[in-house]
Amino acid sequence: MIANDTARLGYPGRSSVEALSSPITSKPPSAPNMKNHSNDQAKGLPYAKTLHALQIELVKFQKHLIAHGDRILIILEGRDSAGKDGTIKRIIEHLSPRDTRVVALNKPSDRETSAWYFQRYVPHLPLAEEFVLFNRSWYNRAGVERVMGFCRKAQYEEFMETVPVFEQMLVRSGVQLFKYYLDLGKDEQKKRLQDRRTDPLKQWKMSPIDAAAQKHWKDYSVARNAMFARTHTAAAPWTVVRADDKKRTRLNLMMDLLIRLDYKDKDQSLLRPDPDLVFAYSEQALQDGLIAP
């Protein structure tokens, strides 16, 4: 089970459903100040040792998940080269492959394009005892499809209106849903994209969209902010992870996820994510510059 009220939802009445699937508009607490806050526990950890310890926690969690028949869905979103592949690789490295799935769908076919937008994602949703990670998701429509003109304005608006309801349906059905956005700075993205072009071991990551990533930086920022504003709900909130440092991104995301999950013999002393690096989305965080402009 998930360690919050969302996992204990039954089938609420209409007013409860509307509240849970509506964007959060109340003013949140102030986001942490990056310049003044320090968290030596999270910032000074040795990477390999901490990663190994967190992977042990994930194995504990999966044992609990299988025993209780839970269904876990993790969505990882972010700009090109934000580190989604590497983060997922470390999360699943020692988990049971029979009960763990990574979903990274290709461009939709003509047949899929003619269907209900969410239809091609539904077969990949977790079954009992499954831990599923989406490396990008239905939020392609809120990001790359909007920016690159791959969908009509009416299709975009329909998606933005219906995705909170769709996610609320998943949560009500018992799916434990976590949405993470890996937030990368413009200069760091430029470095990573250049590295892809020059490193033969990373060229499999290249795509035609990469060339437009820097050119359309502002457009992607506008699309991201609209996505947060309209799809950050009580039932399915967004968690932002600052992603300029790959290793710290991985450790802090894993810590944050494990804190939110219930399982036996949890090592609470290990799970101390840096609040400057991982935090719930809020307009205040955007205004304070904690999210890349």
PDB file of C-alpha atoms in Angstrom, residues 104-208:
ATOM      1  CA  ALA A 104       8.707   3.118 -23.664  1.00  0.00           C
ATOM      2  CA  LEU A 105       6.315   3.296 -26.589  1.00  0.00           C
ATOM      3  CA  ASN A 106       7.365   4.304 -30.078  1.00  0.00           C
ATOM      4  CA  LYS A 107       5.621   6.861 -32.257  1.00  0.00           C
ATOM      5  CA  PRO A 108       1.954   5.814 -32.625  1.00  0.00           C
ATOM      6  CA  SER A 109       0.941   4.000 -35.792  1.00  0.00           C
ATOM      7  CA  ASP A 110      -1.786   5.331 -38.073  1.00  0.00           C
ATOM      8  CA  ARG A 111      -4.167   2.811 -36.535  1.00  0.00           C
ATOM      9  CA  GLU A 112      -3.272   3.897 -32.998  1.00  0.00           C
ATOM     10  CA  THR A 113      -3.666   7.545 -33.973  1.00  0.00           C
ATOM     11  CA  SER A 114      -7.267   6.848 -34.980  1.00  0.00           C
ATOM     12  CA  ALA A 115      -8.112   5.313 -31.573  1.00  0.00           C
ATOM     13  CA  TRP A 116      -8.976   6.841 -28.207  1.00  0.00           C
ATOM     14  CA  TYR A 117      -5.784   8.577 -27.134  1.00  0.00           C
ATOM     15  CA  PHE A 118      -5.241   6.539 -23.953  1.00  0.00           C
ATOM     16  CA  GLN A 119      -6.051   3.223 -25.613  1.00  0.00           C
ATOM     17  CA  ARG A 120      -2.495   2.237 -26.512  1.00  0.00           C
ATOM     18  CA  TYR A 121      -1.346   2.826 -22.940  1.00  0.00           C
ATOM     19  CA  VAL A 122      -4.063   0.783 -21.228  1.00  0.00           C
ATOM     20  CA  PRO A 123      -2.625  -2.694 -22.083  1.00  0.00           C
ATOM     21  CA  HIS A 124       0.609  -1.687 -20.339  1.00  0.00           C
ATOM     22  CA  LEU A 125      -0.959  -0.698 -17.012  1.00  0.00           C
ATOM     23  CA  PRO A 126       0.175  -2.795 -14.030  1.00  0.00           C
ATOM     24  CA  LEU A 127      -1.579  -5.988 -13.005  1.00  0.00           C
ATOM     25  CA  ALA A 128      -1.526  -7.334  -9.452  1.00  0.00           C
ATOM     26  CA  GLU A 129       2.036  -7.793  -8.126  1.00  0.00           C
ATOM     27  CA  GLU A 130       3.517  -5.666 -10.940  1.00  0.00           C
ATOM     28  CA  PHE A 131       5.866  -2.697 -10.786  1.00  0.00           C
ATOM     29  CA  VAL A 132       5.621  -0.733 -14.052  1.00  0.00           C
ATOM     30  CA  LEU A 133       7.684   2.288 -15.094  1.00  0.00           C
ATOM     31  CA  PHE A 134       6.666   4.483 -18.024  1.00  0.00           C
ATOM     32  CA  ASN A 135       9.660   6.091 -19.729  1.00  0.00           C
ATOM     33  CA  ARG A 136       7.535   8.935 -21.047  1.00  0.00           C
ATOM     34  CA  SER A 137       3.820   8.415 -21.102  1.00  0.00           C
ATOM     35  CA  TRP A 138       0.518   9.872 -22.238  1.00  0.00           C
ATOM     36  CA  TYR A 139       2.053  13.237 -21.320  1.00  0.00           C
ATOM     37  CA  ASN A 140       3.730  13.253 -24.729  1.00  0.00           C
ATOM     38  CA  ARG A 141       0.594  15.073 -25.816  1.00  0.00           C
ATOM     39  CA  ALA A 142       1.205  17.830 -23.283  1.00  0.00           C
ATOM     40  CA  GLY A 143       4.854  18.220 -24.328  1.00  0.00           C
ATOM     41  CA  VAL A 144       6.430  17.156 -27.598  1.00  0.00           C
ATOM     42  CA  GLU A 145       3.139  16.796 -29.489  1.00  0.00           C
ATOM     43  CA  ARG A 146       2.067  20.309 -28.544  1.00  0.00           C
ATOM     44  CA  VAL A 147       5.457  21.908 -29.178  1.00  0.00           C
ATOM     45  CA  MET A 148       6.189  20.125 -32.461  1.00  0.00           C
ATOM     46  CA  GLY A 149       2.656  20.375 -33.828  1.00  0.00           C
ATOM     47  CA  PHE A 150       2.022  16.621 -33.804  1.00  0.00           C
ATOM     48  CA  CYS A 151      -1.529  17.116 -32.542  1.00  0.00           C
ATOM     49  CA  ARG A 152      -4.316  19.591 -33.209  1.00  0.00           C
ATOM     50  CA  LYS A 153      -5.210  22.238 -30.646  1.00  0.00           C
ATOM     51  CA  ALA A 154      -8.558  20.535 -30.043  1.00  0.00           C
ATOM     52  CA  GLN A 155      -6.799  17.218 -29.363  1.00  0.00           C
ATOM     53  CA  TYR A 156      -4.452  18.910 -26.914  1.00  0.00           C
ATOM     54  CA  GLU A 157      -7.327  20.584 -25.073  1.00  0.00           C
ATOM     55  CA  GLU A 158      -9.270  17.331 -24.923  1.00  0.00           C
ATOM     56  CA  PHE A 159      -6.253  15.611 -23.407  1.00  0.00           C
ATOM     57  CA  MET A 160      -5.692  18.299 -20.793  1.00  0.00           C
ATOM     58  CA  GLU A 161      -9.337  18.162 -19.776  1.00  0.00           C
ATOM     59  CA  THR A 162      -9.554  14.378 -19.566  1.00  0.00           C
ATOM     60  CA  VAL A 163      -6.178  13.251 -18.202  1.00  0.00           C
ATOM     61  CA  PRO A 164      -6.993  14.193 -14.571  1.00  0.00           C
ATOM     62  CA  VAL A 165     -10.186  12.137 -14.796  1.00  0.00           C
ATOM     63  CA  PHE A 166      -8.343   9.219 -16.420  1.00  0.00           C
ATOM     64  CA  GLU A 167      -5.712   9.227 -13.680  1.00  0.00           C
ATOM     65  CA  GLN A 168      -8.396   9.463 -11.012  1.00  0.00           C
ATOM     66  CA  MET A 169      -9.993   6.340 -12.509  1.00  0.00           C
ATOM     67  CA  LEU A 170      -6.668   4.514 -12.211  1.00  0.00           C
ATOM     68  CA  VAL A 171      -6.230   5.541  -8.582  1.00  0.00           C
ATOM     69  CA  ARG A 172      -9.799   4.565  -7.712  1.00  0.00           C
ATOM     70  CA  SER A 173      -9.215   1.156  -9.281  1.00  0.00           C
ATOM     71  CA  GLY A 174      -6.279   0.552  -6.936  1.00  0.00           C
ATOM     72  CA  VAL A 175      -3.302   1.584  -9.066  1.00  0.00           C
ATOM     73  CA  GLN A 176      -0.705   3.434  -7.002  1.00  0.00           C
ATOM     74  CA  LEU A 177       0.420   6.220  -9.324  1.00  0.00           C
ATOM     75  CA  PHE A 178       3.561   8.336  -8.966  1.00  0.00           C
ATOM     76  CA  LYS A 179       4.452  11.102 -11.439  1.00  0.00           C
ATOM     77  CA  TYR A 180       8.039  12.398 -11.525  1.00  0.00           C
ATOM     78  CA  TYR A 181       9.325  15.206 -13.714  1.00  0.00           C
ATOM     79  CA  LEU A 182      13.112  15.312 -14.189  1.00  0.00           C
ATOM     80  CA  ASP A 183      13.898  19.002 -14.570  1.00  0.00           C
ATOM     81  CA  LEU A 184      17.042  19.761 -16.567  1.00  0.00           C
ATOM     82  CA  GLY A 185      18.753  23.108 -17.122  1.00  0.00           C
ATOM     83  CA  LYS A 186      19.360  24.411 -20.636  1.00  0.00           C
ATOM     84  CA  ASP A 187      23.168  24.435 -20.449  1.00  0.00           C
ATOM     85  CA  GLU A 188      23.296  20.901 -19.065  1.00  0.00           C
ATOM     86  CA  GLN A 189      20.963  19.667 -21.786  1.00  0.00           C
ATOM     87  CA  LYS A 190      23.222  21.207 -24.418  1.00  0.00           C
ATOM     88  CA  LYS A 191      26.231  19.353 -22.972  1.00  0.00           C
ATOM     89  CA  ARG A 192      24.402  16.032 -22.853  1.00  0.00           C
ATOM     90  CA  LEU A 193      23.063  16.303 -26.389  1.00  0.00           C
ATOM     91  CA  GLN A 194      26.572  17.059 -27.638  1.00  0.00           C
ATOM     92  CA  ASP A 195      27.842  14.035 -25.720  1.00  0.00           C
ATOM     93  CA  ARG A 196      25.287  11.859 -27.504  1.00  0.00           C
ATOM     94  CA  ARG A 197      26.552  13.026 -30.860  1.00  0.00           C
ATOM     95  CA  THR A 198      30.204  12.303 -30.074  1.00  0.00           C
ATOM     96  CA  ASP A 199      30.018   9.169 -27.903  1.00  0.00           C
ATOM     97  CA  PRO A 200      29.420   6.062 -30.070  1.00  0.00           C
ATOM     98  CA  LEU A 201      28.007   4.201 -27.068  1.00  0.00           C
ATOM     99  CA  LYS A 202      25.271   6.797 -26.630  1.00  0.00           C
ATOM    100  CA  GLN A 203      24.225   7.383 -30.216  1.00  0.00           C
ATOM    101  CA  TRP A 204      21.316   4.954 -29.857  1.00  0.00           C
ATOM    102  CA  LYS A 205      19.710   7.659 -27.716  1.00  0.00           C
ATOM    103  CA  MET A 206      19.689  10.199 -30.552  1.00  0.00           C
ATOM    104  CA  SER A 207      16.460  11.096 -32.336  1.00  0.00           C
ATOM    105  CA  PRO A 208      15.347  13.770 -34.827  1.00  0.00           C
TER     106      PRO A 208
END
